[in-house]
PDB file of C-alpha atoms in Angstrom:
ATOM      1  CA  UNK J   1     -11.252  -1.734  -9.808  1.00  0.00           C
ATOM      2  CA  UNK J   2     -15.127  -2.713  -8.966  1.00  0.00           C
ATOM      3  CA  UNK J   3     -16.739  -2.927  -5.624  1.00  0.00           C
ATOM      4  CA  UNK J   4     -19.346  -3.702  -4.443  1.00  0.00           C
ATOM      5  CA  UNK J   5     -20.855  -2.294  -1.827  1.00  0.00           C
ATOM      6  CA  UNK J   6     -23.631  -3.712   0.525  1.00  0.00           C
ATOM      7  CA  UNK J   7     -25.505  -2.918   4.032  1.00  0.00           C
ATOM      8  CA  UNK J   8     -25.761  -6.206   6.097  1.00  0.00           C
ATOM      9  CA  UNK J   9     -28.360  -6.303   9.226  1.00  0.00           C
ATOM     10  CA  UNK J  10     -26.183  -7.969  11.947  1.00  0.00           C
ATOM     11  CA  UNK J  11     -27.884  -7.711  15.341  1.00  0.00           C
ATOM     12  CA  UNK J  12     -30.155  -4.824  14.680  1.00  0.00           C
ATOM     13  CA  UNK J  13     -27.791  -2.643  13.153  1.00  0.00           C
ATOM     14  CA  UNK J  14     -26.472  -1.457   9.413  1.00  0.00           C
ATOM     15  CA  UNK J  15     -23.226  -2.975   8.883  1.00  0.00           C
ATOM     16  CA  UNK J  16     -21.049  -1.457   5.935  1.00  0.00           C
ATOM     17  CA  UNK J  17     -19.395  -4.602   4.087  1.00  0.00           C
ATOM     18  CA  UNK J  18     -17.427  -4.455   0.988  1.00  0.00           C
ATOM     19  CA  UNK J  19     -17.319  -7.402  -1.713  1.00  0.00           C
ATOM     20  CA  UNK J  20     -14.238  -7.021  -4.293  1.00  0.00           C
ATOM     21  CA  UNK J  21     -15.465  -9.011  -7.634  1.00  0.00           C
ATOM     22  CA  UNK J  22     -12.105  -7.466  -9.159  1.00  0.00           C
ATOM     23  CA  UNK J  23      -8.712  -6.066  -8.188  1.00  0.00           C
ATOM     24  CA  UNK J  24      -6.119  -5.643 -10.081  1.00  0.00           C
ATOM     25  CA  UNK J  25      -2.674  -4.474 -10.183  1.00  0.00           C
ATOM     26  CA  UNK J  26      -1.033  -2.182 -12.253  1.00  0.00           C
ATOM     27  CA  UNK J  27      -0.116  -4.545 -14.896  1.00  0.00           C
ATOM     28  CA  UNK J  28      -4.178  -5.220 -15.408  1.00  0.00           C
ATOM     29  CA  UNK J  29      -3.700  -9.022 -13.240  1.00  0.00           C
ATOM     30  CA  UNK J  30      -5.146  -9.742 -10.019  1.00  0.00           C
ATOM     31  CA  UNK J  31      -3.596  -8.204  -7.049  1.00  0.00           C
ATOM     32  CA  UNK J  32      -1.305 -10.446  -5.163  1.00  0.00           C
ATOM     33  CA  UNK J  33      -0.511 -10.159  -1.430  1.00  0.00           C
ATOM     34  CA  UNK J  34       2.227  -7.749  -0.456  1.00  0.00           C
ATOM     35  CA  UNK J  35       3.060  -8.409   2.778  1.00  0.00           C
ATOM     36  CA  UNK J  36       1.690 -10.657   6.297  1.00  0.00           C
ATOM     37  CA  UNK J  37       4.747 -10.295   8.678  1.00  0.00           C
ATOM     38  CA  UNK J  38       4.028  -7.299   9.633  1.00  0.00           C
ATOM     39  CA  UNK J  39       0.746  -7.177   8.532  1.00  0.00           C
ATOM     40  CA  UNK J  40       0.150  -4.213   6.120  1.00  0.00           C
ATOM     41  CA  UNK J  41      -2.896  -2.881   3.614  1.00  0.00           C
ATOM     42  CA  UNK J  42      -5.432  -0.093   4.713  1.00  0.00           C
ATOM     43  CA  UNK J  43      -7.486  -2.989   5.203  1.00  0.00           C
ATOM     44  CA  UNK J  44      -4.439  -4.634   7.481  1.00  0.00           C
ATOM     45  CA  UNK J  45      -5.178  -8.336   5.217  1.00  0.00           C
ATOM     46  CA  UNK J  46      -1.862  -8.230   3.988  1.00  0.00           C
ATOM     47  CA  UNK J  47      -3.014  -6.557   0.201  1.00  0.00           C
ATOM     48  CA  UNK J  48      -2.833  -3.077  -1.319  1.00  0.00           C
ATOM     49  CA  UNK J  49      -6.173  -2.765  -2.118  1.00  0.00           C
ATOM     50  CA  UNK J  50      -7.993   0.984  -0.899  1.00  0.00           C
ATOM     51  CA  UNK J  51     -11.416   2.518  -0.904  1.00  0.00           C
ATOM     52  CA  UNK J  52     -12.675   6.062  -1.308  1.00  0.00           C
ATOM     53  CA  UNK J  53     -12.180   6.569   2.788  1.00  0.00           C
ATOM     54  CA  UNK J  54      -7.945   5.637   2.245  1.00  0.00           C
ATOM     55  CA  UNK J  55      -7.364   9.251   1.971  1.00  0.00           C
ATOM     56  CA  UNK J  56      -3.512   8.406   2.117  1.00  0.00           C
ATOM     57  CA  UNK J  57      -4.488   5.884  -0.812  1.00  0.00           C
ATOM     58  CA  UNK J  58      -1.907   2.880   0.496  1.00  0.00           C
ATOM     59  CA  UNK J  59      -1.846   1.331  -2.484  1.00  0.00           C
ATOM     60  CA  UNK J  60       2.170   0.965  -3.792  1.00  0.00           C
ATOM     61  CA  UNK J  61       3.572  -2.024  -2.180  1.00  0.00           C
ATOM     62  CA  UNK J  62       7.475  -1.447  -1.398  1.00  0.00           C
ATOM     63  CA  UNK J  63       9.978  -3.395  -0.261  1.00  0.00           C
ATOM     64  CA  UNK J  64      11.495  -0.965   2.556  1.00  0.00           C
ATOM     65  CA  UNK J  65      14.511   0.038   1.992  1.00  0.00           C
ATOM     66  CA  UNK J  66      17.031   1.944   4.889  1.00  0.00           C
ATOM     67  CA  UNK J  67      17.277   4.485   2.333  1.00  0.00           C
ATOM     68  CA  UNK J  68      12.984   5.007   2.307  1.00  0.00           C
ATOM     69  CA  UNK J  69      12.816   3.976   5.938  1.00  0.00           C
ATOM     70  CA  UNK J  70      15.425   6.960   7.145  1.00  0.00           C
ATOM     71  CA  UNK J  71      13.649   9.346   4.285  1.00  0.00           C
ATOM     72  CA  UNK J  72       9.949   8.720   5.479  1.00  0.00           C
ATOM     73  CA  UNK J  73      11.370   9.179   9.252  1.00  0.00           C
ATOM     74  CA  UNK J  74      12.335  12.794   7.816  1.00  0.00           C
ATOM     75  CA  UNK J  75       9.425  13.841   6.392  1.00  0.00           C
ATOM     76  CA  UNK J  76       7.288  12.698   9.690  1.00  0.00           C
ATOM     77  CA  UNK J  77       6.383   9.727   8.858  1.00  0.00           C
ATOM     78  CA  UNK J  78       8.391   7.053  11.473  1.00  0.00           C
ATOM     79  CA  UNK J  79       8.064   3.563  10.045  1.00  0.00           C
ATOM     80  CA  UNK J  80      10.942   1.916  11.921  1.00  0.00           C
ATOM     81  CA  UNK J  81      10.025   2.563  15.381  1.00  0.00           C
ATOM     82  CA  UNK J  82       7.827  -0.222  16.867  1.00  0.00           C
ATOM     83  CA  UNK J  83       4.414   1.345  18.238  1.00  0.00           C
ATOM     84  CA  UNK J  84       3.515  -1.559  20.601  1.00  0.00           C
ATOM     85  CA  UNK J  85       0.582  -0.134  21.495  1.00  0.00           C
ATOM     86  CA  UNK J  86      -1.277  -0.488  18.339  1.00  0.00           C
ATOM     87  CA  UNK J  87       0.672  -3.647  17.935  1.00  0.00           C
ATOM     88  CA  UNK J  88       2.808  -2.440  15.044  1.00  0.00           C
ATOM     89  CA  UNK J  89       6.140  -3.700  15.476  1.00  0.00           C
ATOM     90  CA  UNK J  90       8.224  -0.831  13.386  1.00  0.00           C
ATOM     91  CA  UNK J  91       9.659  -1.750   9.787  1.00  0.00           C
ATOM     92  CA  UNK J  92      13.214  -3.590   8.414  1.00  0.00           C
ATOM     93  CA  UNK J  93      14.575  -3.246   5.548  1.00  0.00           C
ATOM     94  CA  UNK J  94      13.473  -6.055   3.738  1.00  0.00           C
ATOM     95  CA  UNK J  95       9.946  -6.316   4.929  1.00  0.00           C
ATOM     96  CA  UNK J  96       7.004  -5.390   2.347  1.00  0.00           C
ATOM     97  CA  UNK J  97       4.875  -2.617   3.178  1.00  0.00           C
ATOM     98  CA  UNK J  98       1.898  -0.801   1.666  1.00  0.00           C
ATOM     99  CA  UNK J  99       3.167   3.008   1.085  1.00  0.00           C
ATOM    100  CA  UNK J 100       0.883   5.635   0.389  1.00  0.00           C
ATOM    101  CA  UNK J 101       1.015   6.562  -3.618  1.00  0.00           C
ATOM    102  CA  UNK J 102       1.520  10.312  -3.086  1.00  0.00           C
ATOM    103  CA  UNK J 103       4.224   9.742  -0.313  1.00  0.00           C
ATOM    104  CA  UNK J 104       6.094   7.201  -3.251  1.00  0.00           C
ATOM    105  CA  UNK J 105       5.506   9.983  -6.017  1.00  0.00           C
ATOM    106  CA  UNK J 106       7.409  11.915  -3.369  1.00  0.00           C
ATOM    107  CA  UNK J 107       9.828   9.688  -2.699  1.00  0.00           C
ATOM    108  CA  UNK J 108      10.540   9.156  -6.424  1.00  0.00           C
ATOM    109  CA  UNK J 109      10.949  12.613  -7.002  1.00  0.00           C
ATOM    110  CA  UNK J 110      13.621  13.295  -3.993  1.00  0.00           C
ATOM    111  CA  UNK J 111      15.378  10.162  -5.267  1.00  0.00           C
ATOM    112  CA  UNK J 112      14.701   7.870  -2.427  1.00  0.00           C
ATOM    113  CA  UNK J 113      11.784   5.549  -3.801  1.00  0.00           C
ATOM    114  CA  UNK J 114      12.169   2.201  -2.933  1.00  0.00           C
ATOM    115  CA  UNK J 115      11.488  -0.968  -4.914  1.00  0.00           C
ATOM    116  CA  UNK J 116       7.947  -1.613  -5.941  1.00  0.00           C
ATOM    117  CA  UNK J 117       6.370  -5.049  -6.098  1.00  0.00           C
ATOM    118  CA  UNK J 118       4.055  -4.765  -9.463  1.00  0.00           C
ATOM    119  CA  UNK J 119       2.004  -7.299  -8.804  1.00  0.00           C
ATOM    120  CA  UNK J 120       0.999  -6.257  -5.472  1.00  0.00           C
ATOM    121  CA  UNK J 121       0.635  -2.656  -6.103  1.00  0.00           C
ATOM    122  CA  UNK J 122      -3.338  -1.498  -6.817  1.00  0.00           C
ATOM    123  CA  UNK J 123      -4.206  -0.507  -9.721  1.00  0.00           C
ATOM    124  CA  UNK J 124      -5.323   2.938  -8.880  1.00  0.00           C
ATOM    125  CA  UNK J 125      -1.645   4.139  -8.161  1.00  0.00           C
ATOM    126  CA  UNK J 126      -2.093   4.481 -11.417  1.00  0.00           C
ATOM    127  CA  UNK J 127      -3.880   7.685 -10.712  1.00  0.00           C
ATOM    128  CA  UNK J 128      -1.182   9.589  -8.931  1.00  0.00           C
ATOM    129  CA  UNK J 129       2.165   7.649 -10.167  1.00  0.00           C
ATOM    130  CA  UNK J 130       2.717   6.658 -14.132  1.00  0.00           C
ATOM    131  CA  UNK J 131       3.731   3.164 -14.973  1.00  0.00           C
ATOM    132  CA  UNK J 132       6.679   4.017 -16.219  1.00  0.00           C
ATOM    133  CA  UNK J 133       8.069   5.345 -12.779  1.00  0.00           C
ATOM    134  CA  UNK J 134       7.037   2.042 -10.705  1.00  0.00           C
ATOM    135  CA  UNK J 135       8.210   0.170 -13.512  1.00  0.00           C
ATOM    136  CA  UNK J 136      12.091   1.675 -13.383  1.00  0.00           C
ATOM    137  CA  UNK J 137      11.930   1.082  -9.721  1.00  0.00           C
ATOM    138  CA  UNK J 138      10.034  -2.834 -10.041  1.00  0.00           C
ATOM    139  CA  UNK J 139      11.436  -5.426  -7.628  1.00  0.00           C
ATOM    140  CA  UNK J 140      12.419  -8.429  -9.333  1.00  0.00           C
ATOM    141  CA  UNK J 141      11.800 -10.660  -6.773  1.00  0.00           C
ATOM    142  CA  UNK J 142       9.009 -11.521  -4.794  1.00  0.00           C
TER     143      UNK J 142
END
């Protein structure tokens, strides 16, 4: 993955913008979209993309599962509860979601990782999960 990174004036003031000239997935293509109903991504545009400030690194995108949903409730993370207050309306199964690489490695490893979309999931998953474990747990569909 290359950024680049820029500082814009915008009304007297340094503004930190980021310009992606490449994403890709872990297959080595270009990252598509995981998910827009609810919203998901560290950057909230619907992709798994991440920078060096995602210290969760949300980068696997998953297709929630009840399975995942009741396992990440148990290890404190609630997805299925709606938070209206920062307008996120809790998680189906069904519904794409960006999930934190270490939290899927975890997930894999207790037996409850759900399906991965490939060709949404950022490349540097790569870093904490091998290709070989999101591939045995790939969704076919998109």
């Amino acid at each position: 993955m290359i950024r680049q990174n820029s500082t814009d004036k915008i009304a007297g003031e340094n503004v930190q913008t980021h310009s992606d000239t490449s994403v890709l997935n872990v297959l080595g293509g270009h990252l598509e979209t995981c998910g827009c109903e609810p919203m998901t991504g560290w950057y909230r545009d619907g992709t798994c993309r991440t920078d060096p400030t995602d210290l969760g690194q949300h980068s696997v995108c998953c297709v929630m599962t009840e399975g995942f949903l009741t396992y990440s409730k148990a290890q404190g993370n609630d997805l299925s509860t709606p938070v209206p207050e920062f307008g996120f309306p809790g998680l189906q199964p069904g519904d794409h979601w960006c999930v934190c690489a270490p939290r899927w490695q975890q997930a894999y490893n207790d037996g409850m990782a759900p399906p991965v979309r490939l060709k949404a999931t950022e490349q540097s998953a790569l870093e904490i999960i091998p290709l070989d474990q999101l591939k045995q747990h790939a969704h076919q569909t998109i």
